[in-house]
Amino acid sequence: MTTPLRVGIVGVGTISAQYLASLPRLPGLRLTAVADLDGDRAAVVAAEQGVTALSVPGLLASSDVDVVLNLTVPAAHVPVGTAALEAGKHLYAEKPLGLSAAEAAPMLALAQERGLRVGSAPDTVLGTGIQTARRLLDDGTVGEPHAAAVSWSSSGHEAWHPAPFFYYQPGGGPLLDMGPYYLTALVTLLGPVERVVGTSRRSTRERVVGAGPRAGEPVPVATDTSTEAILEHRGGATSTVTMSFDRWATRRPLFEVYGTAGTLAVPDPNHFSGAVEVWTTTTREWRTAEVAAGYADAGRGYGLADLARAVATDRPHRTSGALAQHVLEIMDAVSRSSAEGAVVPLTTTVERPEPVPLGSTPDSW
Ligand SMILES: NC(=O)c1ccc[n+]([C@@H]2O[C@H](COP(=O)([O-])OP(=O)(O)OC[C@H]3O[C@@H](n4cnc5c(N)ncnc54)[C@H](O)[C@@H]3O)[C@@H](O)[C@H]2O)c1
C-alpha cells in the first residue's frame, strides 16, 4: 500500500457528486481541497467533505495537492489543466480533453516536458461492460470484427441539467459531449482510427432550461446538434456513429459490433456495467455473456485511481491524455469533414490501453 495521491478538485458542479461518492472507497486517493469560481459552492462542498475550500490559484499552489481533478466546463479544461501542470501537479480532467485537439496539444506537451501525468474521462470504459465486450472480441467470440454501429440521441440535456448552457457552446454539442464515451469505447474495442467522413447539422429548435432555478431561460445555440460519421479503424473495421440532441424517441440499438462469426450487443458506454449480449453462428440466438473483465462496481473516479496506481508503480495509466487526444482529434476531423465535404485523415494514433482483468481494483493490478 503506497501513499495516497492527494486530490484537489477544481469545479464542484453537477458531476462532482459522482466523483465525491467514489473517492472514499478508493484507497489510492485522498481528497484534500476543492475550489470553484463560485466560492460559496466550494465552501458548501468543502464543509460536507471535511476538506479545505481554496481559491483556484490557491488550490493550484497548495503543497497539499498532488493531482488536480478538473471538473469544470469544457472551455476551462485546457486553461485550468495547463495551470495545474505549470504548478507541478498531475492532471485528471472531465471530457472532452479540450475544445479541439489543437488547443489540447500544448497542454500534453507540457505534461511530457515536466514528467507529469494527464488522464481524462471517460473512465466508464474500465468497468465490466466495455471490458467484458473487449475480452469477448479479443477471444474471437464473434470472429474477426469488421464493423460497429453506435447511436446516441436525446432531445437535449437542457431537459434536466440546471445550467445546460455549456452543452450548446464550443466544446459541447452531442458529438463533443457524448462522443467521448462511444469513441473511447470504439478505440478500446477496435483500435485507433485512421480516417473519417462525417456530416453535421444544427436544428433551429429553440432550447430552454427545463429544470432547476433557471428553468424557462433560453439557451443560446452555438454548436451543431446532430452528427453522423463513418470511421475507418487501423485494423480495417468501419464504425458508423450517430450523435444527436434532436431526437425525441428512438429504437435504434446504442452499440453493436459485427464480426465474421457473430454480433456483440455492447452495453451503454456512459455506464460502467451492463450486460453484453452475444449472437454467434454456433448458438444462433442472443445470449447474455458472463462478466469476464473490468473493475466491478466502479464509478467516476476509477480512472483517476488507475492513474494514481500507475504513478505509484511507474506504469502507464489507461485513460490517458493520449487516448483522449486521439478521440478529440476524431471529433475535430468529423466536424472538418462536414465543413469541407472531404475524407479527413488523422494525425494522432494510440495503442489500446491494457485490458482490466476481472476482479482487479485500481489498487491491485
Ligand atoms: N452533468 C453530468 O451529468 C456530466 C456527466 C459526465 C461528464 N460531465 C462533464 O463534467 C464537466 C462539468 O459538467 P457539470 O455538469 O458538472 O457542469 P456544471 O456547470 O454543473 O459545473 C461546473 C462547475 O465548474 C465551475 N467552473 C467553471 N469554470 C471554472 C473555472 N475556470 N475555474 C473554477 N471553476 C470553474 C462552475 O462554477 C461550476 O460549479 C463537463 O465537462 C461535462 O461534460 C458532466
Coordinates of C-alpha atoms and ligand atoms in Angstrom, one line a residue:
M1 CA 0.0 0.0 0.0
T2 CA 1.6 3.3 -1.1
T3 CA 0.9 6.8 0.0
P4 CA -2.4 8.0 -1.5
L5 CA -2.3 10.7 -4.1
R6 CA -3.7 14.0 -2.6
V7 CA -6.6 15.2 -4.8
G8 CA -7.7 18.8 -5.3
I9 CA -10.9 19.3 -7.3
V10 CA -11.4 22.4 -9.4
G11 CA -15.1 22.8 -10.3
V12 CA -17.7 21.3 -7.9
G13 CA -20.8 21.4 -10.1
T14 CA -23.3 18.7 -11.1
I15 CA -20.8 15.9 -11.9
S16 CA -18.6 16.4 -8.9
A17 CA -21.2 14.5 -6.7
Q18 CA -20.4 11.2 -8.6
Y19 CA -16.6 11.7 -8.0
L20 CA -17.2 12.6 -4.4
A21 CA -19.2 9.4 -3.9
S22 CA -16.4 7.2 -5.3
L23 CA -13.3 8.9 -3.8
P24 CA -13.8 7.5 -0.2
R25 CA -13.7 3.9 -1.5
L26 CA -10.5 4.4 -3.5
P27 CA -7.6 4.0 -1.1
G28 CA -5.1 5.3 -3.6
L29 CA -6.7 8.7 -3.4
R30 CA -7.3 11.3 -0.7
L31 CA -9.4 14.4 -1.2
T32 CA -7.7 17.4 0.4
A33 CA -9.1 20.6 -1.2
V34 CA -11.8 21.9 -3.5
A35 CA -12.1 25.2 -5.5
D36 CA -14.7 26.7 -7.8
L37 CA -15.3 30.1 -9.4
D38 CA -18.4 30.1 -7.3
G39 CA -16.7 30.3 -3.8
D40 CA -20.0 29.6 -2.0
R41 CA -20.4 26.4 -3.8
A42 CA -16.8 25.3 -3.0
A43 CA -17.4 26.2 0.7
V44 CA -20.5 24.0 0.9
V45 CA -18.8 21.0 -0.7
A46 CA -15.7 21.5 1.4
A47 CA -17.7 21.5 4.6
E48 CA -19.6 18.4 3.5
Q49 CA -16.3 16.6 2.7
G50 CA -14.3 17.9 5.7
V51 CA -11.7 19.4 3.5
T52 CA -10.4 23.0 2.7
A53 CA -12.1 25.4 0.3
L54 CA -9.5 27.4 -1.6
S55 CA -9.4 29.9 -4.5
V56 CA -8.4 28.3 -7.8
P57 CA -4.9 29.8 -7.7
G58 CA -4.7 28.8 -4.0
L59 CA -5.5 25.2 -4.8
L60 CA -3.0 25.1 -7.7
A61 CA -0.3 26.4 -5.4
S62 CA -1.2 24.2 -2.5
S63 CA 1.5 21.9 -1.2
D64 CA -1.3 19.5 -0.1
V65 CA -2.4 18.7 -3.6
D66 CA -0.6 16.1 -5.9
V67 CA -3.2 15.9 -8.7
V68 CA -5.8 18.3 -9.9
L69 CA -9.2 16.8 -10.8
N70 CA -10.6 19.3 -13.3
L71 CA -14.4 19.1 -13.3
T72 CA -15.0 22.5 -14.9
V73 CA -16.9 23.2 -18.1
P74 CA -15.2 22.3 -21.4
A75 CA -14.0 25.8 -22.2
A76 CA -12.0 25.7 -18.9
H77 CA -10.5 22.2 -19.4
V78 CA -7.3 23.4 -21.1
P79 CA -6.7 26.7 -19.3
V80 CA -7.2 25.1 -15.8
G81 CA -5.3 22.0 -16.8
T82 CA -2.4 23.9 -18.2
A83 CA -2.2 26.0 -15.0
A84 CA -2.3 22.8 -12.9
L85 CA 0.6 21.3 -14.9
E86 CA 2.6 24.6 -14.6
A87 CA 2.1 24.3 -10.9
G88 CA 3.7 20.9 -11.0
K89 CA 0.5 18.8 -10.4
H90 CA -0.7 15.7 -12.2
L91 CA -3.9 16.3 -14.0
Y92 CA -7.1 14.3 -14.5
A93 CA -9.9 16.0 -16.4
E94 CA -13.5 15.6 -17.4
K95 CA -14.2 15.2 -21.1
P96 CA -13.7 16.5 -23.6
L97 CA -9.9 17.0 -23.2
G98 CA -10.3 20.4 -24.7
L99 CA -12.3 22.4 -27.2
S100 CA -10.1 21.0 -30.0
A101 CA -7.0 18.8 -30.4
A102 CA -5.0 21.9 -31.4
E103 CA -6.0 23.5 -28.1
A104 CA -5.1 20.5 -26.0
A105 CA -1.8 19.6 -27.8
P106 CA 0.4 22.2 -25.9
M107 CA -1.0 21.0 -22.6
L108 CA 0.0 17.4 -23.4
A109 CA 3.4 18.6 -24.5
L110 CA 3.9 20.5 -21.2
A111 CA 3.0 17.4 -19.2
Q112 CA 5.5 15.4 -21.2
E113 CA 8.2 18.0 -20.6
R114 CA 7.5 18.2 -16.9
G115 CA 7.2 14.4 -16.4
L116 CA 3.6 14.8 -15.2
R117 CA 0.6 12.6 -15.9
V118 CA -2.6 13.6 -17.8
G119 CA -5.6 11.4 -17.5
S120 CA -9.1 12.1 -18.8
A121 CA -12.7 10.9 -18.6
P122 CA -14.4 8.8 -19.7
D123 CA -13.3 6.0 -17.3
T124 CA -16.6 4.1 -17.9
V125 CA -14.5 2.0 -20.4
L126 CA -12.7 0.5 -17.4
G127 CA -15.9 -1.0 -16.0
T128 CA -17.2 -4.5 -16.5
G129 CA -19.5 -3.6 -19.5
I130 CA -16.9 -2.4 -22.1
Q131 CA -14.1 -4.6 -20.6
T132 CA -16.2 -7.7 -21.0
A133 CA -17.1 -6.8 -24.6
R134 CA -13.4 -6.3 -25.2
R135 CA -12.5 -9.7 -23.7
L136 CA -15.1 -11.4 -25.9
L137 CA -13.8 -9.7 -29.0
D138 CA -10.2 -10.4 -28.2
D139 CA -11.1 -14.0 -27.6
G140 CA -12.6 -14.2 -31.1
T141 CA -16.1 -15.0 -29.8
V142 CA -17.7 -13.3 -32.8
G143 CA -14.8 -14.0 -35.2
E144 CA -13.0 -11.0 -36.8
P145 CA -14.7 -7.7 -36.0
H146 CA -15.3 -5.8 -39.2
A147 CA -17.9 -3.1 -38.3
A148 CA -19.6 -1.4 -35.4
A149 CA -22.6 0.9 -35.2
V150 CA -23.2 3.3 -32.3
S151 CA -26.1 5.6 -31.9
W152 CA -26.8 8.0 -29.1
S153 CA -29.6 10.5 -29.2
S154 CA -31.9 12.5 -26.9
S155 CA -34.0 15.7 -27.2
G156 CA -31.1 17.6 -25.4
H157 CA -29.6 17.9 -21.9
E158 CA -31.5 21.2 -21.3
A159 CA -34.4 18.9 -20.2
W160 CA -32.6 18.0 -16.9
H161 CA -29.4 20.0 -16.4
P162 CA -29.7 23.0 -14.1
A163 CA -27.1 25.0 -16.2
P164 CA -27.1 23.4 -19.7
F165 CA -25.5 26.4 -21.4
F166 CA -22.1 24.8 -22.0
Y167 CA -23.7 21.9 -23.9
Y168 CA -24.6 24.4 -26.7
Q169 CA -21.2 26.3 -26.8
P170 CA -17.9 25.2 -28.4
G171 CA -16.8 22.1 -26.6
G172 CA -20.4 20.9 -26.3
G173 CA -23.0 19.6 -28.8
P174 CA -23.8 15.9 -28.9
L175 CA -20.5 15.0 -30.6
L176 CA -18.1 16.5 -28.1
D177 CA -20.4 15.8 -25.1
M178 CA -21.4 12.2 -25.7
G179 CA -18.9 11.2 -28.4
P180 CA -16.1 10.7 -25.9
Y181 CA -18.0 7.7 -24.3
Y182 CA -18.7 6.0 -27.6
L183 CA -15.4 6.8 -29.4
T184 CA -13.3 5.9 -26.4
A185 CA -15.1 2.6 -26.3
L186 CA -14.7 2.1 -30.1
V187 CA -11.0 2.7 -29.8
T188 CA -10.8 0.3 -26.8
L189 CA -12.6 -2.4 -28.7
L190 CA -11.4 -1.9 -32.3
G191 CA -8.2 0.1 -32.1
P192 CA -7.3 3.6 -33.3
V193 CA -9.0 5.4 -36.2
E194 CA -7.1 6.4 -39.4
R195 CA -9.6 8.5 -41.3
V196 CA -13.2 9.8 -41.0
V197 CA -16.0 11.2 -43.0
G198 CA -19.0 13.0 -41.4
T199 CA -21.8 15.4 -41.7
S200 CA -23.4 17.7 -39.0
R201 CA -26.4 19.9 -38.9
R202 CA -27.8 22.5 -36.4
S203 CA -31.6 22.3 -35.8
T204 CA -33.5 25.6 -35.4
R205 CA -35.4 24.3 -32.4
E206 CA -35.3 26.8 -29.5
R207 CA -33.7 25.4 -26.4
V208 CA -35.0 26.4 -22.9
V209 CA -33.6 25.4 -19.5
G210 CA -36.1 22.7 -18.3
A211 CA -35.1 22.2 -14.6
G212 CA -33.7 24.0 -11.6
P213 CA -33.8 27.6 -10.6
R214 CA -33.1 28.9 -14.1
A215 CA -35.9 26.9 -15.7
G216 CA -37.5 28.8 -18.6
E217 CA -34.4 30.7 -19.6
P218 CA -33.4 30.5 -23.3
V219 CA -30.2 28.6 -24.1
P220 CA -28.2 30.1 -26.9
V221 CA -27.1 27.5 -29.5
A222 CA -23.6 27.8 -31.0
T223 CA -22.9 24.2 -31.9
D224 CA -24.3 21.6 -34.3
T225 CA -27.0 19.5 -32.7
S226 CA -26.8 16.3 -34.8
T227 CA -23.8 14.5 -36.4
E228 CA -23.4 11.3 -38.5
A229 CA -19.9 9.9 -39.1
I230 CA -18.1 6.9 -40.6
L231 CA -14.7 6.0 -39.0
E232 CA -12.1 3.7 -40.5
H233 CA -10.1 1.9 -37.8
R234 CA -6.4 1.0 -38.4
G235 CA -7.3 -2.7 -38.1
G236 CA -9.7 -2.4 -41.0
A237 CA -13.1 -2.2 -39.2
T238 CA -15.5 0.5 -40.0
S239 CA -17.7 2.2 -37.4
T240 CA -20.8 4.3 -38.1
V241 CA -21.6 6.9 -35.5
T242 CA -24.8 8.9 -34.7
M243 CA -24.9 11.6 -32.0
S244 CA -27.9 13.9 -31.7
F245 CA -29.7 16.3 -29.4
D246 CA -32.6 16.4 -31.9
R247 CA -34.5 13.1 -31.3
W248 CA -37.4 12.7 -29.0
A249 CA -37.6 8.9 -29.2
T250 CA -35.7 6.1 -30.9
R251 CA -35.5 2.3 -31.1
R252 CA -32.0 2.1 -32.6
P253 CA -29.5 0.0 -30.6
L254 CA -26.9 2.0 -28.8
F255 CA -23.9 -0.1 -29.7
E256 CA -23.3 -3.2 -31.7
V257 CA -20.1 -4.8 -33.1
Y258 CA -20.3 -7.1 -36.1
G259 CA -17.8 -10.0 -36.6
T260 CA -17.3 -12.7 -39.2
A261 CA -18.9 -15.2 -36.8
G262 CA -21.5 -13.2 -34.9
T263 CA -22.6 -9.9 -33.2
L264 CA -22.0 -8.3 -29.9
A265 CA -24.6 -6.0 -28.3
V266 CA -22.4 -3.7 -26.2
P267 CA -23.9 -2.0 -23.1
D268 CA -24.2 1.8 -22.7
P269 CA -20.6 3.2 -22.6
N270 CA -21.8 6.0 -20.4
H271 CA -22.2 3.4 -17.7
F272 CA -19.6 1.2 -16.0
S273 CA -21.5 -2.0 -16.1
G274 CA -24.3 -3.6 -18.1
A275 CA -24.9 -6.9 -19.9
V276 CA -23.1 -7.8 -23.0
E277 CA -25.2 -9.9 -25.3
V278 CA -23.8 -12.2 -27.9
W279 CA -25.1 -13.9 -31.0
T280 CA -22.9 -16.4 -32.8
T281 CA -23.2 -18.6 -35.8
T282 CA -22.8 -21.6 -33.4
T283 CA -25.6 -20.6 -30.9
R284 CA -27.9 -18.8 -33.4
E285 CA -29.6 -17.0 -30.6
W286 CA -28.9 -14.0 -28.3
R287 CA -27.2 -15.0 -25.0
T288 CA -26.1 -12.8 -22.1
A289 CA -22.3 -13.2 -21.6
E290 CA -20.8 -13.8 -18.2
V291 CA -19.0 -10.8 -16.8
A292 CA -15.4 -11.5 -17.8
A293 CA -13.3 -8.4 -17.2
G294 CA -13.2 -4.9 -15.7
Y295 CA -13.4 -3.1 -12.4
A296 CA -16.5 -4.3 -10.6
D297 CA -18.9 -1.8 -9.0
A298 CA -16.9 1.1 -10.5
G299 CA -17.9 4.7 -10.7
R300 CA -16.5 8.0 -11.9
G301 CA -13.0 8.4 -10.3
Y302 CA -11.7 4.9 -11.1
G303 CA -9.7 6.3 -14.0
L304 CA -8.0 8.7 -11.6
A305 CA -7.4 5.8 -9.2
D306 CA -5.9 3.9 -12.1
L307 CA -3.6 6.9 -12.7
A308 CA -2.6 7.0 -9.0
R309 CA -1.7 3.3 -9.1
A310 CA 0.3 3.9 -12.3
V311 CA 2.2 6.8 -10.7
A312 CA 3.0 4.6 -7.7
T313 CA 4.2 1.6 -9.8
D314 CA 5.7 3.6 -12.6
R315 CA 3.4 2.0 -15.3
P316 CA 1.2 3.6 -18.0
H317 CA -2.3 4.6 -16.9
R318 CA -5.2 3.5 -19.0
T319 CA -7.5 6.6 -19.5
S320 CA -4.6 8.6 -20.8
G321 CA -4.3 12.1 -22.2
A322 CA -3.0 10.5 -25.5
L323 CA -6.2 8.4 -25.7
A324 CA -8.4 11.4 -25.0
Q325 CA -6.5 13.5 -27.5
H326 CA -7.0 10.8 -30.2
V327 CA -10.7 10.8 -29.5
L328 CA -10.8 14.6 -29.6
E329 CA -9.0 14.6 -32.9
I330 CA -11.5 12.1 -34.3
M331 CA -14.3 14.5 -33.3
D332 CA -12.4 17.5 -34.8
A333 CA -11.9 15.5 -38.0
V334 CA -15.7 14.7 -38.3
S335 CA -16.5 18.4 -38.0
R336 CA -13.9 19.3 -40.6
S337 CA -15.2 16.6 -42.9
S338 CA -18.7 18.0 -42.6
A339 CA -17.5 21.6 -43.3
E340 CA -15.2 20.6 -46.2
G341 CA -17.1 17.7 -47.7
A342 CA -13.9 15.6 -47.5
V343 CA -12.4 12.5 -46.1
V344 CA -10.1 13.6 -43.3
P345 CA -7.1 11.5 -42.2
L346 CA -6.0 11.6 -38.6
T347 CA -2.5 12.7 -37.4
T348 CA -2.6 11.1 -34.0
T349 CA -2.8 7.4 -33.1
V350 CA -2.7 5.5 -29.9
E351 CA -2.4 1.9 -28.8
R352 CA -5.3 0.3 -27.0
P353 CA -4.8 0.5 -23.2
E354 CA -4.1 -2.6 -21.2
P355 CA -7.2 -4.6 -20.5
V356 CA -8.6 -4.6 -17.0
P357 CA -8.6 -8.1 -15.5
L358 CA -11.8 -9.2 -13.8
G359 CA -11.8 -8.8 -10.0
S360 CA -9.0 -6.3 -10.0
T361 CA -9.3 -2.9 -8.3
P362 CA -7.3 0.1 -9.2
D363 CA -5.1 -0.8 -6.2
S364 CA -4.5 -4.4 -7.1
W365 CA -3.4 -4.6 -10.7
Ligands
LIG1 N1 -23.5 16.7 -15.6 C1 -23.3 15.4 -16.0 O1 -24.1 14.5 -15.9 C2 -21.9 15.1 -16.6 C3 -21.6 13.8 -16.8 C4 -20.4 13.4 -17.3 C5 -19.4 14.4 -17.5 N2 -19.7 15.7 -17.3 C6 -18.7 16.7 -17.7 O2 -18.3 17.3 -16.5 C7 -17.9 18.7 -16.7 C8 -18.7 19.6 -15.8 O3 -20.1 19.3 -16.0 P1 -21.2 19.7 -14.9 O4 -22.4 19.1 -15.4 O5 -20.7 19.3 -13.5 O6 -21.2 21.3 -15.1 P2 -21.7 22.4 -14.0 O7 -21.9 23.6 -14.8 O8 -22.8 21.8 -13.2 O9 -20.4 22.5 -13.0 C9 -19.2 23.1 -13.5 C10 -18.6 23.8 -12.3 O10 -17.3 24.3 -12.7 C11 -17.2 25.7 -12.2 N3 -16.2 26.3 -13.1 C12 -16.4 26.7 -14.4 N4 -15.3 27.3 -14.9 C13 -14.4 27.3 -13.8 C14 -13.1 27.8 -13.7 N5 -12.4 28.3 -14.8 N6 -12.4 27.6 -12.6 C15 -13.1 27.1 -11.5 N7 -14.3 26.6 -11.6 C16 -15.0 26.7 -12.7 C17 -18.6 26.2 -12.2 O11 -18.7 27.3 -11.4 C18 -19.4 25.0 -11.8 O12 -19.5 25.0 -10.4 C19 -18.2 18.9 -18.2 O13 -17.0 18.8 -18.9 C20 -19.2 17.8 -18.6 O14 -19.1 17.5 -19.9 C21 -20.9 16.1 -16.8

